Amino acid sequence: MALLRWLKALSDDTRLRLLHLLSRYELSVGEVVQVLGMSQPRVSRHLKILADAGLVQVRRDGLWAFYSATSHGQAAEFLSCVGPWLGQAAGAAQDMDAAEAVMAARRSETKRFFNRVAPNWEAMRGELLSGFDLSAAILGLLPRNAGPSGDLGCGTGGMLPEIASRAGTAIGVDNSQSMLDIARARFAAESAIELRMGELEHLPLRDGELASAVMNLSLHHLSRPEQAVVEAARVLADGGVLVIADFGRHDREELRQRYGDRWLGFDEDDLRAWIAQAGLHLESLNAQRLESGLTLLLAVARKR
């Protein structure tokens, strides 16, 4: 009986802490070890018990595996019922602080990477696109003269002039100071272009500030891309359009080091689910095979 299996799996303080942690964060085994301050064999044993009970799910991404609380089916319904009590486990509050420190370390690592590669970033990204004009494909999906448009994860700002020309005003957001410094030097005289520093999961934009937004190959660099989609929806005005361009799932593990990737692309179902969870309506989702062997996903969603 499923209920007995679940209750038995929960009859341990460490597993209560684990479920509380993984209901809020998706983490690797090494990161769980860091948060809980336990040995890897001990953590792995408890994760296996929870996974065997169906309470924890594993997402494999190339050579990496990430754990989170089960999000579908009866086990997820069970967890939603017991969730309020999981936080009462000894050490649960400290676990949240430690987990947020892990997330902050991830963000800092990504920021350092992009600060380092900023001068060469446009050329590096061009290698992956193999001559495909992604900017033109994205711009063709943006509404004309509807109001301010945001490039969320703008990098050195290569698309900003074209976005400004189409929308009237372009606001570029990035978390890399070096990327933004290059963009500012390029567009200092452009009154229709504004640059802001911030995280895509916590955008420096007001509710409903944008008529449209672009996330151009930025989601796969984030620890929590689904949160960035929710944020993009927040800053869109009613009727606003969000264009997401990113890679389909692949197994090119070397891209983590060369391009600072957190995710080896996404399944189409990932994008569909995140768009729906953000309260947006998916209007189209197309795939384009690139000469590099990668697949490009291009999604258009609207806020109703």
CSV table of C-alpha atoms in Angstrom, one decimal:
chain,number,residue,atom,x,y,z
A,1,MET,CA,0.0,0.0,0.0
A,2,ALA,CA,1.4,3.4,-1.1
A,3,LEU,CA,0.5,5.2,2.2
A,4,LEU,CA,2.4,2.7,4.3
A,5,ARG,CA,5.4,2.9,2.0
A,6,TRP,CA,5.4,6.7,2.2
A,7,LEU,CA,4.9,6.8,6.0
A,8,LYS,CA,7.7,4.3,6.5
A,9,ALA,CA,10.0,6.5,4.4
A,10,LEU,CA,9.2,9.5,6.5
A,11,SER,CA,10.0,7.7,9.8
A,12,ASP,CA,13.4,9.3,10.1
A,13,ASP,CA,14.5,12.8,11.0
A,14,THR,CA,17.1,13.0,8.2
A,15,ARG,CA,14.6,12.0,5.6
A,16,LEU,CA,12.1,14.6,6.9
A,17,ARG,CA,14.8,17.2,6.5
A,18,LEU,CA,15.7,16.0,3.0
A,19,LEU,CA,12.1,16.2,1.9
A,20,HIS,CA,11.6,19.6,3.3
A,21,LEU,CA,14.8,20.7,1.5
A,22,LEU,CA,14.0,19.1,-1.8
A,23,SER,CA,10.5,20.4,-1.8
A,24,ARG,CA,12.0,23.9,-2.2
A,25,TYR,CA,15.3,23.2,-4.1
A,26,GLU,CA,16.6,20.9,-6.8
A,27,LEU,CA,20.1,19.8,-5.7
A,28,SER,CA,22.9,17.5,-6.6
A,29,VAL,CA,24.1,14.9,-4.1
A,30,GLY,CA,27.2,17.0,-3.4
A,31,GLU,CA,25.1,20.0,-2.7
A,32,VAL,CA,22.8,18.1,-0.4
A,33,VAL,CA,25.9,16.9,1.4
A,34,GLN,CA,27.0,20.5,1.8
A,35,VAL,CA,23.7,21.7,3.1
A,36,LEU,CA,23.1,18.9,5.6
A,37,GLY,CA,26.7,18.5,6.7
A,38,MET,CA,26.6,14.7,6.4
A,39,SER,CA,28.7,12.2,4.5
A,40,GLN,CA,27.9,11.4,0.9
A,41,PRO,CA,27.2,7.6,1.6
A,42,ARG,CA,24.7,8.6,4.3
A,43,VAL,CA,22.9,11.1,2.1
A,44,SER,CA,22.8,8.7,-0.8
A,45,ARG,CA,21.3,6.0,1.3
A,46,HIS,CA,18.5,8.3,2.5
A,47,LEU,CA,17.9,9.6,-1.0
A,48,LYS,CA,17.6,6.1,-2.3
A,49,ILE,CA,15.0,5.2,0.3
A,50,LEU,CA,12.9,8.3,-0.6
A,51,ALA,CA,13.3,7.6,-4.3
A,52,ASP,CA,12.3,4.0,-3.9
A,53,ALA,CA,9.2,5.2,-2.1
A,54,GLY,CA,8.4,7.5,-4.9
A,55,LEU,CA,8.7,10.7,-2.8
A,56,VAL,CA,11.8,12.0,-4.6
A,57,GLN,CA,12.5,12.3,-8.3
A,58,VAL,CA,15.8,12.5,-10.2
A,59,ARG,CA,16.5,14.7,-13.2
A,60,ARG,CA,19.6,13.5,-15.1
A,61,ASP,CA,21.4,16.2,-17.1
A,62,GLY,CA,24.4,14.8,-18.9
A,63,LEU,CA,26.8,13.4,-16.3
A,64,TRP,CA,24.9,15.1,-13.5
A,65,ALA,CA,21.9,14.1,-11.4
A,66,PHE,CA,19.6,16.5,-9.5
A,67,TYR,CA,17.1,15.6,-6.8
A,68,SER,CA,13.8,17.2,-5.9
A,69,ALA,CA,10.6,16.2,-4.3
A,70,THR,CA,8.2,14.4,-6.5
A,71,SER,CA,6.0,16.8,-8.4
A,72,HIS,CA,3.3,14.6,-10.0
A,73,GLY,CA,0.8,12.0,-9.1
A,74,GLN,CA,-0.5,10.7,-5.7
A,75,ALA,CA,2.9,11.0,-4.0
A,76,ALA,CA,3.0,14.7,-4.8
A,77,GLU,CA,-0.6,15.1,-3.4
A,78,PHE,CA,0.6,13.3,-0.2
A,79,LEU,CA,3.6,15.6,0.1
A,80,SER,CA,1.4,18.7,-0.3
A,81,CYS,CA,-0.6,17.4,2.7
A,82,VAL,CA,2.3,16.7,5.0
A,83,GLY,CA,4.5,19.6,3.7
A,84,PRO,CA,3.5,22.1,6.5
A,85,TRP,CA,4.9,19.7,9.1
A,86,LEU,CA,8.2,18.9,7.3
A,87,GLY,CA,9.6,22.3,8.3
A,88,GLN,CA,9.3,21.3,12.0
A,89,ALA,CA,12.1,18.7,11.7
A,90,ALA,CA,15.2,19.6,13.7
A,91,GLY,CA,17.6,21.5,11.6
A,92,ALA,CA,15.1,22.3,8.8
A,93,ALA,CA,15.4,26.1,9.2
A,94,GLN,CA,19.2,26.0,9.1
A,95,ASP,CA,18.9,23.8,6.0
A,96,MET,CA,17.0,26.6,4.2
A,97,ASP,CA,19.8,29.1,5.0
A,98,ALA,CA,22.5,26.7,3.8
A,99,ALA,CA,20.6,25.9,0.6
A,100,GLU,CA,20.2,29.6,-0.2
A,101,ALA,CA,24.0,29.9,0.3
A,102,VAL,CA,24.4,27.1,-2.3
A,103,MET,CA,22.1,29.0,-4.7
A,104,ALA,CA,24.1,32.2,-4.1
A,105,ALA,CA,27.3,30.3,-4.8
A,106,ARG,CA,25.9,29.1,-8.1
A,107,ARG,CA,24.9,32.6,-9.1
A,108,SER,CA,28.3,34.0,-8.2
A,109,GLU,CA,30.0,31.3,-10.2
A,110,THR,CA,27.9,32.1,-13.2
A,111,LYS,CA,28.6,35.8,-12.8
A,112,ARG,CA,32.3,35.3,-12.6
A,113,PHE,CA,32.2,33.2,-15.7
A,114,PHE,CA,30.4,35.8,-17.8
A,115,ASN,CA,32.5,38.6,-16.4
A,116,ARG,CA,35.6,36.7,-17.7
A,117,VAL,CA,34.3,35.9,-21.2
A,118,ALA,CA,32.4,39.1,-21.8
A,119,PRO,CA,34.8,40.5,-24.5
A,120,ASN,CA,34.5,37.3,-26.5
A,121,TRP,CA,30.9,36.4,-25.8
A,122,GLU,CA,29.2,37.4,-29.1
A,123,ALA,CA,31.8,35.3,-31.1
A,124,MET,CA,31.4,32.4,-28.7
A,125,ARG,CA,27.7,32.3,-29.0
A,126,GLY,CA,27.9,32.6,-32.8
A,127,GLU,CA,29.9,29.3,-32.8
A,128,LEU,CA,26.9,27.5,-31.4
A,129,LEU,CA,24.4,29.0,-33.8
A,130,SER,CA,26.4,28.0,-36.8
A,131,GLY,CA,25.3,30.9,-38.9
A,132,PHE,CA,21.7,30.8,-38.0
A,133,ASP,CA,20.3,34.3,-37.6
A,134,LEU,CA,18.5,33.9,-34.3
A,135,SER,CA,18.2,37.7,-33.8
A,136,ALA,CA,16.1,38.0,-36.9
A,137,ALA,CA,14.0,35.0,-35.9
A,138,ILE,CA,13.2,36.6,-32.5
A,139,LEU,CA,12.6,40.1,-33.8
A,140,GLY,CA,10.1,38.8,-36.3
A,141,LEU,CA,8.0,37.6,-33.3
A,142,LEU,CA,8.0,40.8,-31.4
A,143,PRO,CA,5.1,43.3,-31.7
A,144,ARG,CA,5.8,46.7,-33.3
A,145,ASN,CA,5.5,49.9,-31.3
A,146,ALA,CA,3.6,48.2,-28.5
A,147,GLY,CA,5.7,49.7,-25.8
A,148,PRO,CA,8.9,48.9,-23.9
A,149,SER,CA,10.6,45.6,-24.6
A,150,GLY,CA,13.0,43.8,-22.4
A,151,ASP,CA,16.0,41.7,-23.3
A,152,LEU,CA,16.3,39.5,-20.2
A,153,GLY,CA,19.9,38.3,-20.1
A,154,CYS,CA,21.0,40.8,-22.7
A,155,GLY,CA,24.8,40.1,-22.3
A,156,THR,CA,26.7,42.7,-24.2
A,157,GLY,CA,23.5,44.0,-25.8
A,158,GLY,CA,23.8,42.9,-29.4
A,159,MET,CA,20.1,42.8,-29.9
A,160,LEU,CA,19.1,46.0,-28.1
A,161,PRO,CA,19.3,48.4,-31.0
A,162,GLU,CA,17.0,46.2,-33.1
A,163,ILE,CA,14.6,45.7,-30.2
A,164,ALA,CA,14.5,49.5,-29.6
A,165,SER,CA,13.9,50.1,-33.3
A,166,ARG,CA,11.0,47.7,-33.3
A,167,ALA,CA,9.5,48.5,-29.9
A,168,GLY,CA,10.5,52.1,-29.3
A,169,THR,CA,12.3,51.4,-26.1
A,170,ALA,CA,14.6,48.5,-25.1
A,171,ILE,CA,15.6,47.6,-21.6
A,172,GLY,CA,18.5,45.2,-21.2
A,173,VAL,CA,18.9,43.2,-18.0
A,174,ASP,CA,22.0,41.2,-17.0
A,175,ASN,CA,23.8,40.1,-13.9
A,176,SER,CA,27.3,40.5,-15.3
A,177,GLN,CA,28.9,43.9,-14.7
A,178,SER,CA,31.5,43.2,-17.4
A,179,MET,CA,28.7,42.4,-20.0
A,180,LEU,CA,26.8,45.6,-19.1
A,181,ASP,CA,30.0,47.7,-19.2
A,182,ILE,CA,30.5,46.7,-22.8
A,183,ALA,CA,26.9,47.3,-23.6
A,184,ARG,CA,27.1,50.8,-22.0
A,185,ALA,CA,30.2,51.7,-24.0
A,186,ARG,CA,28.4,50.6,-27.2
A,187,PHE,CA,25.1,52.4,-26.6
A,188,ALA,CA,25.9,55.4,-24.4
A,189,ALA,CA,24.4,57.8,-27.0
A,190,GLU,CA,21.3,55.7,-27.5
A,191,SER,CA,18.4,57.3,-25.5
A,192,ALA,CA,16.0,54.5,-26.5
A,193,ILE,CA,18.2,51.9,-24.7
A,194,GLU,CA,18.3,51.4,-21.0
A,195,LEU,CA,20.5,48.9,-19.0
A,196,ARG,CA,19.8,47.5,-15.6
A,197,MET,CA,21.8,45.1,-13.5
A,198,GLY,CA,19.9,42.2,-11.8
A,199,GLU,CA,19.1,38.5,-11.6
A,200,LEU,CA,16.6,37.0,-14.0
A,201,GLU,CA,14.9,35.2,-11.1
A,202,HIS,CA,14.5,38.7,-9.4
A,203,LEU,CA,14.1,41.2,-12.2
A,204,PRO,CA,14.7,44.9,-11.5
A,205,LEU,CA,11.5,45.8,-13.3
A,206,ARG,CA,8.0,46.8,-12.1
A,207,ASP,CA,4.9,44.7,-12.5
A,208,GLY,CA,3.6,45.1,-16.0
A,209,GLU,CA,6.4,47.4,-17.1
A,210,LEU,CA,7.1,45.6,-20.4
A,211,ALA,CA,4.9,45.2,-23.5
A,212,SER,CA,7.2,42.4,-24.7
A,213,ALA,CA,10.3,40.5,-23.5
A,214,VAL,CA,13.0,38.2,-24.9
A,215,MET,CA,14.9,35.5,-23.2
A,216,ASN,CA,17.6,34.7,-25.7
A,217,LEU,CA,19.7,31.6,-24.8
A,218,SER,CA,19.6,32.7,-21.1
A,219,LEU,CA,17.5,30.1,-19.3
A,220,HIS,CA,20.0,27.3,-19.6
A,221,HIS,CA,22.5,29.4,-17.6
A,222,LEU,CA,20.1,29.6,-14.6
A,223,SER,CA,19.7,27.2,-11.6
A,224,ARG,CA,16.0,27.8,-11.5
A,225,PRO,CA,14.8,28.7,-15.1
A,226,GLU,CA,11.2,28.2,-14.1
A,227,GLN,CA,11.4,31.0,-11.6
A,228,ALA,CA,12.8,33.3,-14.3
A,229,VAL,CA,9.8,32.5,-16.5
A,230,VAL,CA,7.5,33.5,-13.6
A,231,GLU,CA,9.4,36.7,-13.2
A,232,ALA,CA,9.1,37.5,-16.9
A,233,ALA,CA,5.4,37.0,-16.7
A,234,ARG,CA,5.2,39.4,-13.7
A,235,VAL,CA,6.9,42.2,-15.6
A,236,LEU,CA,4.7,41.8,-18.7
A,237,ALA,CA,1.6,44.0,-19.2
A,238,ASP,CA,-1.7,42.2,-20.0
A,239,GLY,CA,-1.5,41.1,-23.6
A,240,GLY,CA,2.3,41.3,-23.5
A,241,VAL,CA,4.4,38.8,-25.5
A,242,LEU,CA,7.3,36.7,-24.2
A,243,VAL,CA,9.7,35.1,-26.7
A,244,ILE,CA,12.0,32.3,-25.4
A,245,ALA,CA,14.8,31.0,-27.5
A,246,ASP,CA,16.9,28.1,-26.0
A,247,PHE,CA,18.5,24.8,-26.8
A,248,GLY,CA,16.6,21.5,-26.8
A,249,ARG,CA,18.0,18.8,-24.6
A,250,HIS,CA,21.4,17.5,-25.7
A,251,ASP,CA,24.4,15.5,-24.3
A,252,ARG,CA,27.2,18.0,-25.0
A,253,GLU,CA,28.7,17.9,-21.6
A,254,GLU,CA,31.7,20.0,-22.7
A,255,LEU,CA,29.4,23.0,-23.1
A,256,ARG,CA,29.2,23.3,-19.3
A,257,GLN,CA,32.8,24.4,-19.1
A,258,ARG,CA,33.1,26.4,-22.3
A,259,TYR,CA,29.8,28.3,-22.1
A,260,GLY,CA,28.9,28.2,-18.4
A,261,ASP,CA,25.8,26.1,-19.0
A,262,ARG,CA,23.7,24.9,-16.0
A,263,TRP,CA,21.3,22.9,-18.1
A,264,LEU,CA,22.1,20.8,-21.2
A,265,GLY,CA,19.1,22.2,-22.9
A,266,PHE,CA,15.4,21.6,-22.3
A,267,ASP,CA,12.6,19.3,-23.4
A,268,GLU,CA,9.7,21.0,-25.1
A,269,ASP,CA,7.5,19.8,-22.2
A,270,ASP,CA,9.8,21.7,-19.8
A,271,LEU,CA,9.0,25.0,-21.6
A,272,ARG,CA,5.3,24.2,-21.9
A,273,ALA,CA,5.0,23.5,-18.2
A,274,TRP,CA,7.0,26.6,-17.1
A,275,ILE,CA,5.0,28.8,-19.4
A,276,ALA,CA,1.7,27.4,-18.1
A,277,GLN,CA,2.8,27.7,-14.4
A,278,ALA,CA,3.7,31.3,-15.0
A,279,GLY,CA,0.1,32.0,-16.1
A,280,LEU,CA,1.0,32.6,-19.8
A,281,HIS,CA,-0.7,31.2,-22.9
A,282,LEU,CA,1.6,29.3,-25.3
A,283,GLU,CA,1.0,30.5,-28.8
A,284,SER,CA,3.7,28.6,-30.6
A,285,LEU,CA,6.7,26.3,-30.0
A,286,ASN,CA,9.0,25.4,-32.9
A,287,ALA,CA,12.3,23.5,-33.2
A,288,GLN,CA,15.1,24.4,-35.5
A,289,ARG,CA,18.0,22.0,-36.1
A,290,LEU,CA,21.4,23.8,-36.3
A,291,GLU,CA,24.5,22.8,-38.2
A,292,SER,CA,26.3,22.4,-34.8
A,293,GLY,CA,24.0,19.4,-34.1
A,294,LEU,CA,22.1,21.3,-31.5
A,295,THR,CA,18.4,22.0,-31.7
A,296,LEU,CA,17.0,25.4,-31.1
A,297,LEU,CA,13.6,25.8,-29.4
A,298,LEU,CA,11.6,29.0,-30.1
A,299,ALA,CA,8.5,29.6,-28.0
A,300,VAL,CA,6.0,32.5,-28.1
A,301,ALA,CA,3.7,33.1,-25.1
A,302,ARG,CA,1.2,35.8,-24.2
A,303,LYS,CA,0.0,37.2,-20.9
A,304,ARG,CA,-3.8,37.3,-20.9
